[in-house]
mmCIF file of C-alpha atoms in Angstrom:
data_model
loop_
_atom_site.group_PDB
_atom_site.id
_atom_site.type_symbol
_atom_site.label_atom_id
_atom_site.label_comp_id
_atom_site.label_asym_id
_atom_site.label_seq_id
_atom_site.Cartn_x
_atom_site.Cartn_y
_atom_site.Cartn_z
ATOM 1 C CA MET A 22 -102.913 -0.017 -19.778
ATOM 2 C CA ILE A 23 -100.165 1.280 -17.496
ATOM 3 C CA PHE A 24 -97.737 -1.328 -18.800
ATOM 4 C CA SER A 25 -98.695 -0.534 -22.427
ATOM 5 C CA ILE A 26 -98.176 3.211 -21.885
ATOM 6 C CA ALA A 27 -94.833 2.565 -20.165
ATOM 7 C CA LEU A 28 -93.777 0.366 -23.105
ATOM 8 C CA VAL A 29 -94.781 3.003 -25.677
ATOM 9 C CA VAL A 30 -92.857 5.732 -23.764
ATOM 10 C CA SER A 31 -89.786 3.526 -23.400
ATOM 11 C CA VAL A 32 -89.524 2.656 -27.111
ATOM 12 C CA VAL A 33 -89.602 6.341 -28.155
ATOM 13 C CA PRO A 34 -85.957 7.434 -27.686
ATOM 14 C CA GLU A 35 -85.867 10.825 -26.039
ATOM 15 C CA ALA A 36 -82.197 11.088 -26.991
ATOM 16 C CA LEU A 37 -82.948 10.796 -30.732
ATOM 17 C CA PRO A 38 -82.108 14.461 -31.526
ATOM 18 C CA VAL A 39 -78.804 14.088 -29.666
ATOM 19 C CA VAL A 40 -77.991 10.792 -31.406
ATOM 20 C CA THR A 41 -78.794 12.314 -34.815
ATOM 21 C CA THR A 42 -76.690 15.419 -34.167
ATOM 22 C CA VAL A 43 -73.720 13.388 -32.897
ATOM 23 C CA SER A 44 -73.938 11.009 -35.874
ATOM 24 C CA LEU A 45 -74.075 13.886 -38.378
ATOM 25 C CA SER A 46 -71.248 15.716 -36.574
ATOM 26 C CA ARG A 47 -69.040 12.624 -36.736
ATOM 27 C CA GLY A 48 -69.901 12.372 -40.429
ATOM 28 C CA ALA A 49 -68.904 16.026 -40.941
ATOM 29 C CA LEU A 50 -65.586 15.316 -39.219
ATOM 30 C CA GLU A 51 -64.912 12.319 -41.480
ATOM 31 C CA LEU A 52 -65.783 14.356 -44.577
ATOM 32 C CA ALA A 53 -63.487 17.157 -43.403
ATOM 33 C CA LYS A 54 -60.590 14.652 -43.326
ATOM 34 C CA GLN A 55 -61.327 13.992 -47.026
ATOM 35 C CA GLY A 56 -61.260 17.708 -47.872
ATOM 36 C CA VAL A 57 -65.063 18.154 -47.894
ATOM 37 C CA ILE A 58 -66.273 20.957 -45.593
ATOM 38 C CA VAL A 59 -69.980 20.862 -44.702
ATOM 39 C CA LYS A 60 -71.614 24.229 -43.969
ATOM 40 C CA ARG A 61 -74.863 22.755 -42.584
ATOM 41 C CA LEU A 62 -75.236 19.311 -40.973
ATOM 42 C CA THR A 63 -78.320 18.288 -42.941
ATOM 43 C CA ALA A 64 -76.264 18.633 -46.140
ATOM 44 C CA ILE A 65 -74.535 15.358 -45.170
ATOM 45 C CA GLU A 66 -77.808 13.507 -45.638
ATOM 46 C CA ASP A 67 -78.442 15.483 -48.843
ATOM 47 C CA ILE A 68 -75.064 14.634 -50.398
ATOM 48 C CA GLY A 69 -75.762 10.945 -49.781
ATOM 49 C CA GLY A 70 -79.019 11.290 -51.713
ATOM 50 C CA ILE A 71 -77.465 12.730 -54.900
ATOM 51 C CA GLN A 72 -78.724 10.902 -57.991
ATOM 52 C CA VAL A 73 -77.308 13.186 -60.710
ATOM 53 C CA LEU A 74 -74.013 15.055 -60.300
ATOM 54 C CA CYS A 75 -73.444 18.005 -62.656
ATOM 55 C CA SER A 76 -69.888 19.239 -63.016
ATOM 56 C CA ASP A 77 -67.752 21.415 -65.243
ATOM 57 C CA LYS A 78 -65.010 19.749 -67.287
ATOM 58 C CA THR A 79 -62.146 22.187 -66.882
ATOM 59 C CA GLY A 80 -60.220 21.808 -63.637
ATOM 60 C CA THR A 81 -62.507 19.061 -62.329
ATOM 61 C CA LEU A 82 -62.013 16.322 -64.907
ATOM 62 C CA THR A 83 -58.932 17.924 -66.482
ATOM 63 C CA GLU A 84 -55.844 19.464 -64.879
ATOM 64 C CA ASN A 85 -56.557 22.981 -66.265
ATOM 65 C CA THR A 86 -52.805 23.409 -66.780
ATOM 66 C CA LEU A 87 -52.614 24.379 -70.435
ATOM 67 C CA HIS A 88 -49.652 24.267 -72.813
ATOM 68 C CA VAL A 89 -49.503 25.739 -76.322
ATOM 69 C CA THR A 90 -48.985 22.900 -78.823
ATOM 70 C CA GLU A 91 -49.570 24.299 -82.302
ATOM 71 C CA MET A 92 -50.673 27.230 -84.466
ATOM 72 C CA SER A 93 -53.353 26.961 -87.129
ATOM 73 C CA PRO A 94 -52.397 26.627 -90.842
ATOM 74 C CA GLY A 95 -51.464 29.960 -92.383
ATOM 75 C CA ALA A 96 -51.322 31.725 -89.019
ATOM 76 C CA HIS A 97 -49.658 35.142 -88.779
ATOM 77 C CA PRO A 98 -45.925 34.798 -87.940
ATOM 78 C CA ASP A 99 -46.413 37.061 -84.901
ATOM 79 C CA LEU A 100 -49.572 35.282 -83.686
ATOM 80 C CA LEU A 101 -48.076 34.422 -80.298
ATOM 81 C CA TYR A 102 -46.939 38.027 -79.840
ATOM 82 C CA TYR A 103 -50.443 39.342 -80.548
ATOM 83 C CA ALA A 104 -51.921 36.699 -78.215
ATOM 84 C CA SER A 105 -49.578 37.879 -75.456
ATOM 85 C CA LEU A 106 -50.932 41.425 -75.799
ATOM 86 C CA THR A 107 -54.376 40.157 -74.694
ATOM 87 C CA VAL A 108 -52.990 38.744 -71.428
ATOM 88 C CA ALA A 109 -54.279 40.529 -68.315
ATOM 89 C CA GLU A 110 -51.872 43.106 -66.850
ATOM 90 C CA THR A 111 -51.483 41.595 -63.382
ATOM 91 C CA GLU A 112 -48.401 40.336 -61.574
ATOM 92 C CA GLU A 113 -50.032 37.025 -60.723
ATOM 93 C CA LYS A 114 -51.603 35.272 -63.713
ATOM 94 C CA ASN A 115 -54.621 33.120 -62.774
ATOM 95 C CA GLU A 116 -56.267 32.518 -66.153
ATOM 96 C CA PRO A 117 -54.906 29.219 -67.612
ATOM 97 C CA PHE A 118 -54.829 30.577 -71.190
ATOM 98 C CA ASP A 119 -52.839 33.604 -69.998
ATOM 99 C CA ILE A 120 -50.340 31.398 -68.154
ATOM 100 C CA ALA A 121 -49.887 29.100 -71.175
ATOM 101 C CA ILE A 122 -49.376 32.016 -73.599
ATOM 102 C CA VAL A 123 -46.788 33.686 -71.328
ATOM 103 C CA GLU A 124 -44.924 30.358 -70.896
ATOM 104 C CA ALA A 125 -44.905 29.732 -74.664
ATOM 105 C CA GLN A 126 -43.610 33.252 -75.262
ATOM 106 C CA GLN A 127 -40.795 32.753 -72.739
ATOM 107 C CA GLU A 128 -39.862 29.369 -74.251
ATOM 108 C CA ARG A 129 -39.550 30.959 -77.689
ATOM 109 C CA HIS A 130 -37.804 34.088 -76.267
ATOM 110 C CA LEU A 131 -40.400 36.373 -77.833
ATOM 111 C CA SER A 132 -40.830 38.882 -75.008
ATOM 112 C CA ALA A 133 -41.294 42.397 -76.377
ATOM 113 C CA SER A 134 -38.642 44.962 -75.443
ATOM 114 C CA SER A 135 -41.190 47.766 -75.040
ATOM 115 C CA PRO A 136 -44.812 46.560 -74.789
ATOM 116 C CA PRO A 137 -47.398 48.874 -76.387
ATOM 117 C CA GLU A 138 -49.536 51.169 -74.248
ATOM 118 C CA ARG A 139 -52.862 49.593 -73.176
ATOM 119 C CA LEU A 140 -55.665 52.145 -73.614
ATOM 120 C CA ALA A 141 -58.845 50.173 -72.898
ATOM 121 C CA GLU A 142 -60.263 46.664 -72.719
ATOM 122 C CA ILE A 143 -63.505 44.703 -72.831
ATOM 123 C CA PRO A 144 -63.385 41.821 -70.288
ATOM 124 C CA PHE A 145 -64.259 38.258 -71.230
ATOM 125 C CA ASP A 146 -68.004 37.640 -71.285
ATOM 126 C CA PRO A 147 -69.479 34.069 -71.214
ATOM 127 C CA GLN A 148 -72.255 35.209 -73.568
ATOM 128 C CA ARG A 149 -69.895 36.763 -76.152
ATOM 129 C CA ARG A 150 -67.131 34.198 -75.428
ATOM 130 C CA ARG A 151 -64.360 36.698 -76.199
ATOM 131 C CA ASN A 152 -62.447 39.690 -74.841
ATOM 132 C CA ALA A 153 -60.730 42.638 -76.505
ATOM 133 C CA VAL A 154 -57.943 45.126 -75.771
ATOM 134 C CA LEU A 155 -57.108 48.494 -77.348
ATOM 135 C CA LEU A 156 -53.390 49.264 -77.712
ATOM 136 C CA ARG A 157 -51.273 52.109 -79.035
ATOM 137 C CA GLU A 158 -48.594 50.324 -81.030
ATOM 138 C CA GLN A 159 -45.905 52.568 -82.550
ATOM 139 C CA SER A 160 -47.766 54.952 -84.851
ATOM 140 C CA GLN A 161 -51.159 53.181 -84.909
ATOM 141 C CA THR A 162 -53.978 52.202 -82.541
ATOM 142 C CA VAL A 163 -54.954 48.526 -82.705
ATOM 143 C CA MET A 164 -57.789 46.491 -81.187
ATOM 144 C CA ILE A 165 -56.988 42.810 -80.586
ATOM 145 C CA VAL A 166 -59.796 40.301 -80.026
ATOM 146 C CA ARG A 167 -59.285 36.877 -78.427
ATOM 147 C CA GLY A 168 -61.971 34.242 -77.962
ATOM 148 C CA ALA A 169 -63.780 31.116 -79.117
ATOM 149 C CA PRO A 170 -62.786 30.406 -82.754
ATOM 150 C CA GLU A 171 -66.350 30.349 -84.121
ATOM 151 C CA GLU A 172 -67.052 33.749 -82.560
ATOM 152 C CA VAL A 173 -63.871 35.401 -83.855
ATOM 153 C CA ILE A 174 -64.238 33.813 -87.321
ATOM 154 C CA SER A 175 -67.789 35.191 -87.617
ATOM 155 C CA LEU A 176 -66.370 38.714 -87.105
ATOM 156 C CA SER A 177 -63.596 38.265 -89.693
ATOM 157 C CA PRO A 178 -65.088 38.688 -93.216
ATOM 158 C CA SER A 179 -61.632 38.506 -94.819
ATOM 159 C CA LEU A 180 -61.360 34.811 -93.936
ATOM 160 C CA THR A 181 -63.047 32.961 -96.811
ATOM 161 C CA GLY A 182 -62.704 30.047 -99.214
ATOM 162 C CA PRO A 183 -59.923 27.455 -98.872
ATOM 163 C CA ASP A 184 -58.347 29.217 -95.871
ATOM 164 C CA GLN A 185 -61.599 28.996 -93.896
ATOM 165 C CA ARG A 186 -62.102 25.306 -94.813
ATOM 166 C CA ALA A 187 -58.516 24.449 -93.845
ATOM 167 C CA LEU A 188 -58.986 26.251 -90.522
ATOM 168 C CA ALA A 189 -62.310 24.457 -89.867
ATOM 169 C CA ASP A 190 -60.663 21.065 -90.539
ATOM 170 C CA TRP A 191 -57.767 21.941 -88.211
ATOM 171 C CA LEU A 192 -60.102 23.085 -85.409
ATOM 172 C CA SER A 193 -62.202 19.927 -85.763
ATOM 173 C CA GLU A 194 -59.084 17.729 -85.668
ATOM 174 C CA LYS A 195 -57.807 19.465 -82.506
ATOM 175 C CA GLY A 196 -61.223 19.197 -80.868
ATOM 176 C CA ARG A 197 -61.445 15.459 -81.537
ATOM 177 C CA GLY A 198 -58.022 15.126 -79.917
ATOM 178 C CA GLY A 199 -59.307 16.860 -76.776
ATOM 179 C CA GLU A 200 -57.242 20.022 -77.359
ATOM 180 C CA ARG A 201 -58.723 23.445 -76.584
ATOM 181 C CA THR A 202 -58.404 26.316 -79.058
ATOM 182 C CA ILE A 203 -58.663 30.105 -79.083
ATOM 183 C CA ALA A 204 -58.537 32.487 -82.041
ATOM 184 C CA ILE A 205 -56.889 35.913 -82.367
ATOM 185 C CA ALA A 206 -57.883 38.767 -84.682
ATOM 186 C CA LYS A 207 -57.112 42.479 -84.909
ATOM 187 C CA ARG A 208 -58.482 45.725 -86.297
ATOM 188 C CA VAL A 209 -56.627 48.961 -86.906
ATOM 189 C CA MET A 210 -58.671 51.724 -85.277
ATOM 190 C CA PRO A 211 -58.879 55.409 -86.341
ATOM 191 C CA PRO A 212 -56.132 57.659 -84.894
ATOM 192 C CA GLY A 213 -57.065 59.170 -81.559
ATOM 193 C CA THR A 214 -59.328 56.277 -80.487
ATOM 194 C CA THR A 215 -59.164 55.898 -76.691
ATOM 195 C CA GLY A 216 -62.044 53.520 -75.962
ATOM 196 C CA ILE A 217 -63.788 50.483 -77.455
ATOM 197 C CA SER A 218 -67.209 48.847 -77.216
ATOM 198 C CA PRO A 219 -68.619 45.486 -78.421
ATOM 199 C CA GLU A 220 -69.934 47.286 -81.527
ATOM 200 C CA ASP A 221 -66.311 47.885 -82.621
ATOM 201 C CA GLU A 222 -65.695 44.127 -82.847
ATOM 202 C CA GLN A 223 -66.333 43.821 -86.579
ATOM 203 C CA ASP A 224 -64.391 43.764 -89.867
ATOM 204 C CA LEU A 225 -61.519 42.024 -88.087
ATOM 205 C CA GLU A 226 -58.323 40.746 -89.694
ATOM 206 C CA PHE A 227 -58.028 37.082 -88.684
ATOM 207 C CA LEU A 228 -54.504 36.298 -87.402
ATOM 208 C CA GLY A 229 -54.847 32.604 -86.539
ATOM 209 C CA ALA A 230 -55.684 30.160 -83.753
ATOM 210 C CA LEU A 231 -53.688 28.449 -80.998
ATOM 211 C CA ALA A 232 -54.180 24.881 -79.730
ATOM 212 C CA PHE A 233 -53.647 23.942 -76.076
ATOM 213 C CA THR A 234 -53.390 20.573 -74.322
ATOM 214 C CA ASP A 235 -55.301 20.069 -71.079
ATOM 215 C CA PRO A 236 -54.480 16.630 -69.573
ATOM 216 C CA VAL A 237 -57.252 14.571 -67.976
ATOM 217 C CA LYS A 238 -56.814 14.023 -64.221
ATOM 218 C CA PRO A 239 -56.046 10.383 -63.282
ATOM 219 C CA SER A 240 -58.707 10.669 -60.557
ATOM 220 C CA ALA A 241 -61.412 11.339 -63.205
ATOM 221 C CA TYR A 242 -61.285 7.738 -64.444
ATOM 222 C CA ARG A 243 -61.700 6.352 -60.911
ATOM 223 C CA ALA A 244 -64.468 8.845 -60.127
ATOM 224 C CA VAL A 245 -66.595 7.712 -63.093
ATOM 225 C CA GLU A 246 -66.184 4.049 -62.097
ATOM 226 C CA LYS A 247 -67.100 4.749 -58.452
ATOM 227 C CA ALA A 248 -70.108 6.815 -59.527
ATOM 228 C CA LYS A 249 -71.406 3.882 -61.571
ATOM 229 C CA GLU A 250 -71.024 1.605 -58.535
ATOM 230 C CA LEU A 251 -73.094 4.026 -56.433
ATOM 231 C CA GLY A 252 -75.740 4.483 -59.132
ATOM 232 C CA VAL A 253 -74.904 8.189 -59.562
ATOM 233 C CA SER A 254 -75.184 9.712 -63.052
ATOM 234 C CA ILE A 255 -72.448 12.215 -63.935
ATOM 235 C CA LYS A 256 -73.190 15.016 -66.386
ATOM 236 C CA ILE A 257 -70.532 17.331 -67.810
ATOM 237 C CA ILE A 258 -71.858 20.864 -68.361
ATOM 238 C CA THR A 259 -69.101 22.918 -69.977
ATOM 239 C CA GLY A 260 -68.469 26.059 -71.991
ATOM 240 C CA ASP A 261 -65.981 24.229 -74.241
ATOM 241 C CA ASN A 262 -66.949 23.172 -77.755
ATOM 242 C CA CYS A 263 -68.661 19.864 -78.548
ATOM 243 C CA GLU A 264 -65.574 18.121 -80.010
ATOM 244 C CA VAL A 265 -63.384 18.785 -76.945
ATOM 245 C CA ALA A 266 -66.146 17.876 -74.473
ATOM 246 C CA GLY A 267 -66.939 14.682 -76.421
ATOM 247 C CA ALA A 268 -63.275 13.637 -76.551
ATOM 248 C CA VAL A 269 -62.911 14.024 -72.769
ATOM 249 C CA GLY A 270 -66.221 12.202 -72.188
ATOM 250 C CA VAL A 271 -64.994 9.207 -74.191
ATOM 251 C CA ARG A 272 -61.568 9.252 -72.547
ATOM 252 C CA ILE A 273 -62.952 8.994 -68.991
ATOM 253 C CA GLY A 274 -65.542 6.359 -69.913
ATOM 254 C CA LEU A 275 -68.627 8.564 -69.750
ATOM 255 C CA LEU A 276 -69.418 8.260 -73.487
ATOM 256 C CA ASP A 277 -69.094 5.511 -76.074
ATOM 257 C CA ASP A 278 -69.399 7.895 -79.014
ATOM 258 C CA PRO A 279 -67.794 11.392 -79.027
ATOM 259 C CA ALA A 280 -70.704 12.610 -81.182
ATOM 260 C CA ARG A 281 -73.158 11.973 -78.299
ATOM 261 C CA VAL A 282 -72.826 15.586 -77.202
ATOM 262 C CA ILE A 283 -75.444 18.327 -77.416
ATOM 263 C CA SER A 284 -74.806 22.073 -77.377
ATOM 264 C CA GLY A 285 -76.616 24.489 -75.079
ATOM 265 C CA SER A 286 -78.092 26.434 -78.021
ATOM 266 C CA SER A 287 -79.458 23.242 -79.654
ATOM 267 C CA LEU A 288 -80.966 22.230 -76.331
ATOM 268 C CA MET A 289 -82.727 25.562 -75.797
ATOM 269 C CA ALA A 290 -84.126 25.481 -79.359
ATOM 270 C CA MET A 291 -86.105 22.302 -78.563
ATOM 271 C CA PRO A 292 -89.740 22.208 -77.354
ATOM 272 C CA PRO A 293 -90.007 21.798 -73.536
ATOM 273 C CA ASP A 294 -90.865 18.065 -73.608
ATOM 274 C CA LYS A 295 -88.041 17.219 -76.035
ATOM 275 C CA ARG A 296 -85.654 19.415 -74.034
ATOM 276 C CA GLN A 297 -86.386 17.510 -70.828
ATOM 277 C CA GLN A 298 -85.778 14.188 -72.571
ATOM 278 C CA ALA A 299 -82.516 15.427 -74.121
ATOM 279 C CA VAL A 300 -81.176 16.711 -70.778
ATOM 280 C CA VAL A 301 -81.797 13.328 -69.153
ATOM 281 C CA GLU A 302 -80.351 11.331 -72.070
ATOM 282 C CA HIS A 303 -77.154 13.317 -72.723
ATOM 283 C CA ALA A 304 -74.210 12.936 -70.342
ATOM 284 C CA VAL A 305 -72.253 15.804 -71.932
ATOM 285 C CA ILE A 306 -73.677 19.249 -72.741
ATOM 286 C CA ALA A 307 -71.248 21.737 -74.329
ATOM 287 C CA ARG A 308 -71.080 25.472 -75.163
ATOM 288 C CA VAL A 309 -73.368 26.242 -72.237
ATOM 289 C CA THR A 310 -74.038 29.780 -70.952
ATOM 290 C CA PRO A 311 -74.838 30.471 -67.262
ATOM 291 C CA GLU A 312 -78.535 30.945 -68.130
ATOM 292 C CA GLN A 313 -78.639 27.600 -69.952
ATOM 293 C CA LYS A 314 -76.861 25.953 -67.015
ATOM 294 C CA TYR A 315 -79.626 27.177 -64.691
ATOM 295 C CA GLU A 316 -82.300 25.769 -67.027
ATOM 296 C CA ILE A 317 -80.544 22.380 -67.184
ATOM 297 C CA ILE A 318 -80.386 22.157 -63.379
ATOM 298 C CA ARG A 319 -84.066 23.182 -63.159
ATOM 299 C CA ILE A 320 -85.118 20.414 -65.567
ATOM 300 C CA LEU A 321 -83.089 17.743 -63.746
ATOM 301 C CA GLN A 322 -84.284 18.943 -60.336
ATOM 302 C CA ASN A 323 -87.885 18.100 -61.325
ATOM 303 C CA SER A 324 -87.078 14.366 -61.420
ATOM 304 C CA PHE A 325 -83.845 13.807 -59.482
ATOM 305 C CA THR A 326 -81.834 14.938 -56.476
ATOM 306 C CA VAL A 327 -79.178 17.027 -58.218
ATOM 307 C CA GLY A 328 -75.693 17.880 -57.020
ATOM 308 C CA PHE A 329 -74.123 20.835 -58.813
ATOM 309 C CA LEU A 330 -70.493 21.934 -58.658
ATOM 310 C CA GLY A 331 -70.112 25.632 -59.505
ATOM 311 C CA GLU A 332 -67.449 28.281 -58.946
ATOM 312 C CA GLY A 333 -68.211 31.468 -60.851
ATOM 313 C CA ILE A 334 -70.366 34.463 -59.967
ATOM 314 C CA ASN A 335 -72.815 33.434 -62.709
ATOM 315 C CA ASP A 336 -73.193 29.968 -61.121
ATOM 316 C CA ALA A 337 -74.859 31.359 -57.962
ATOM 317 C CA PRO A 338 -78.488 31.013 -59.220
ATOM 318 C CA ALA A 339 -77.903 27.384 -60.275
ATOM 319 C CA LEU A 340 -76.176 26.653 -56.929
ATOM 320 C CA LYS A 341 -79.209 28.007 -55.061
ATOM 321 C CA LEU A 342 -81.542 25.894 -57.193
ATOM 322 C CA ALA A 343 -79.670 22.568 -56.926
ATOM 323 C CA GLY A 344 -80.606 20.051 -54.234
ATOM 324 C CA VAL A 345 -76.972 19.911 -53.116
ATOM 325 C CA SER A 346 -74.687 22.794 -54.089
ATOM 326 C CA LEU A 347 -70.925 22.358 -54.036
ATOM 327 C CA ALA A 348 -68.156 24.906 -54.582
ATOM 328 C CA VAL A 349 -64.382 24.670 -54.490
ATOM 329 C CA ASP A 350 -62.332 26.712 -52.039
ATOM 330 C CA SER A 351 -60.962 28.838 -54.893
ATOM 331 C CA ALA A 352 -64.463 29.717 -56.177
ATOM 332 C CA SER A 353 -65.860 33.247 -56.128
ATOM 333 C CA ASP A 354 -67.148 34.594 -52.792
ATOM 334 C CA ILE A 355 -70.786 34.508 -53.915
ATOM 335 C CA ALA A 356 -70.483 30.889 -55.117
ATOM 336 C CA ARG A 357 -68.991 29.788 -51.779
ATOM 337 C CA GLU A 358 -71.730 31.670 -49.935
ATOM 338 C CA ALA A 359 -74.462 29.941 -51.982
ATOM 339 C CA ALA A 360 -72.956 26.453 -51.614
ATOM 340 C CA ASP A 361 -73.871 23.878 -48.955
ATOM 341 C CA ILE A 362 -70.515 22.101 -49.216
ATOM 342 C CA ILE A 363 -67.014 23.467 -49.857
ATOM 343 C CA LEU A 364 -64.377 21.254 -51.510
ATOM 344 C CA LEU A 365 -60.753 21.870 -50.590
ATOM 345 C CA GLN A 366 -59.691 20.008 -53.759
ATOM 346 C CA LYS A 367 -61.218 20.470 -57.217
ATOM 347 C CA ASN A 368 -61.504 16.755 -57.758
ATOM 348 C CA LEU A 369 -64.526 14.712 -58.829
ATOM 349 C CA GLU A 370 -63.338 11.676 -56.856
ATOM 350 C CA VAL A 371 -63.587 13.678 -53.609
ATOM 351 C CA ILE A 372 -67.272 14.385 -54.336
ATOM 352 C CA ILE A 373 -68.005 10.709 -55.083
ATOM 353 C CA GLU A 374 -66.355 9.679 -51.808
ATOM 354 C CA GLY A 375 -68.436 12.366 -50.092
ATOM 355 C CA ILE A 376 -71.606 10.776 -51.517
ATOM 356 C CA ARG A 377 -70.488 7.375 -50.204
ATOM 357 C CA SER A 378 -69.766 8.824 -46.737
ATOM 358 C CA GLY A 379 -73.078 10.689 -46.711
ATOM 359 C CA ARG A 380 -74.946 7.441 -47.329
ATOM 360 C CA ALA A 381 -73.046 5.704 -44.533
ATOM 361 C CA VAL A 382 -73.886 8.508 -42.086
ATOM 362 C CA PHE A 383 -77.560 8.378 -43.077
ATOM 363 C CA ALA A 384 -77.596 4.593 -42.566
ATOM 364 C CA ASN A 385 -76.055 5.027 -39.098
#
């Protein structure tokens, strides 16, 4: 009995907590060398257990360095000038569309000698997918709206017939080529107008649309291959339209058919059982709002260990819900606070290597 008790005591390692902590700490150090900062040690084990990784497209799979390539057929001659008026009035431009529009304006030497007075603005809203500015231009007051083409077109009743069909064909062609697009429209406001609201965004005069290239990161191809080796499913959840998201999905090897994309609105219109099946089956989900993103993560979390990469204020609820929440160093304060892991590089390959390292640490 004494020998048996001694044997039982001896095989239970009293140093197990120390060994575990040291092993996880060494793992955190190795991840830090790869640009992955772990906020809590147990997240190392969690990242190794990721089965489904949900990521945005822009900036993670693509460079997010946009360049203006073309204007839509029949666009207003001063389209680029009007687009430049919607650019935020800050010394340092952070929004990729703003940067691309300013660069295109400088290349074409179109800078205005005396920019009009900015009276008011409505910031970009993910739900409305557009923003607006109110300007006093010479003798008239003008509201300029910039946003997703389908949203701006729906507010422009003057755009009909052959012009609308030609524009739709052009937008579809650009989307299939992986190019992003925004549309510009304007409305002359009554004299003396000093403020605007979303209700004023109607009866717009459509000015045209701009196409932008957004190159795919070389690391995205390698990341998809490595994810397949590790048995990790990658899902792109993006606010871009279905054509652009599908084109990028095919390019990086995530899709065989660019039409295998579902929109957030189509997904939410399905019955709960069909919705769950669609979320699991589709690798690319486009035109997604923050609320729809949360619902997608919730559905996946019921069956899988989900890793979610978010960066905006609206991503915080989904980050809290995900099994493993990741945020980039440039993300909003609330997103970084909600995340378990901070990435020093916005790169999908870094996350995949983090999953591999997490599994090695767990095995140790």
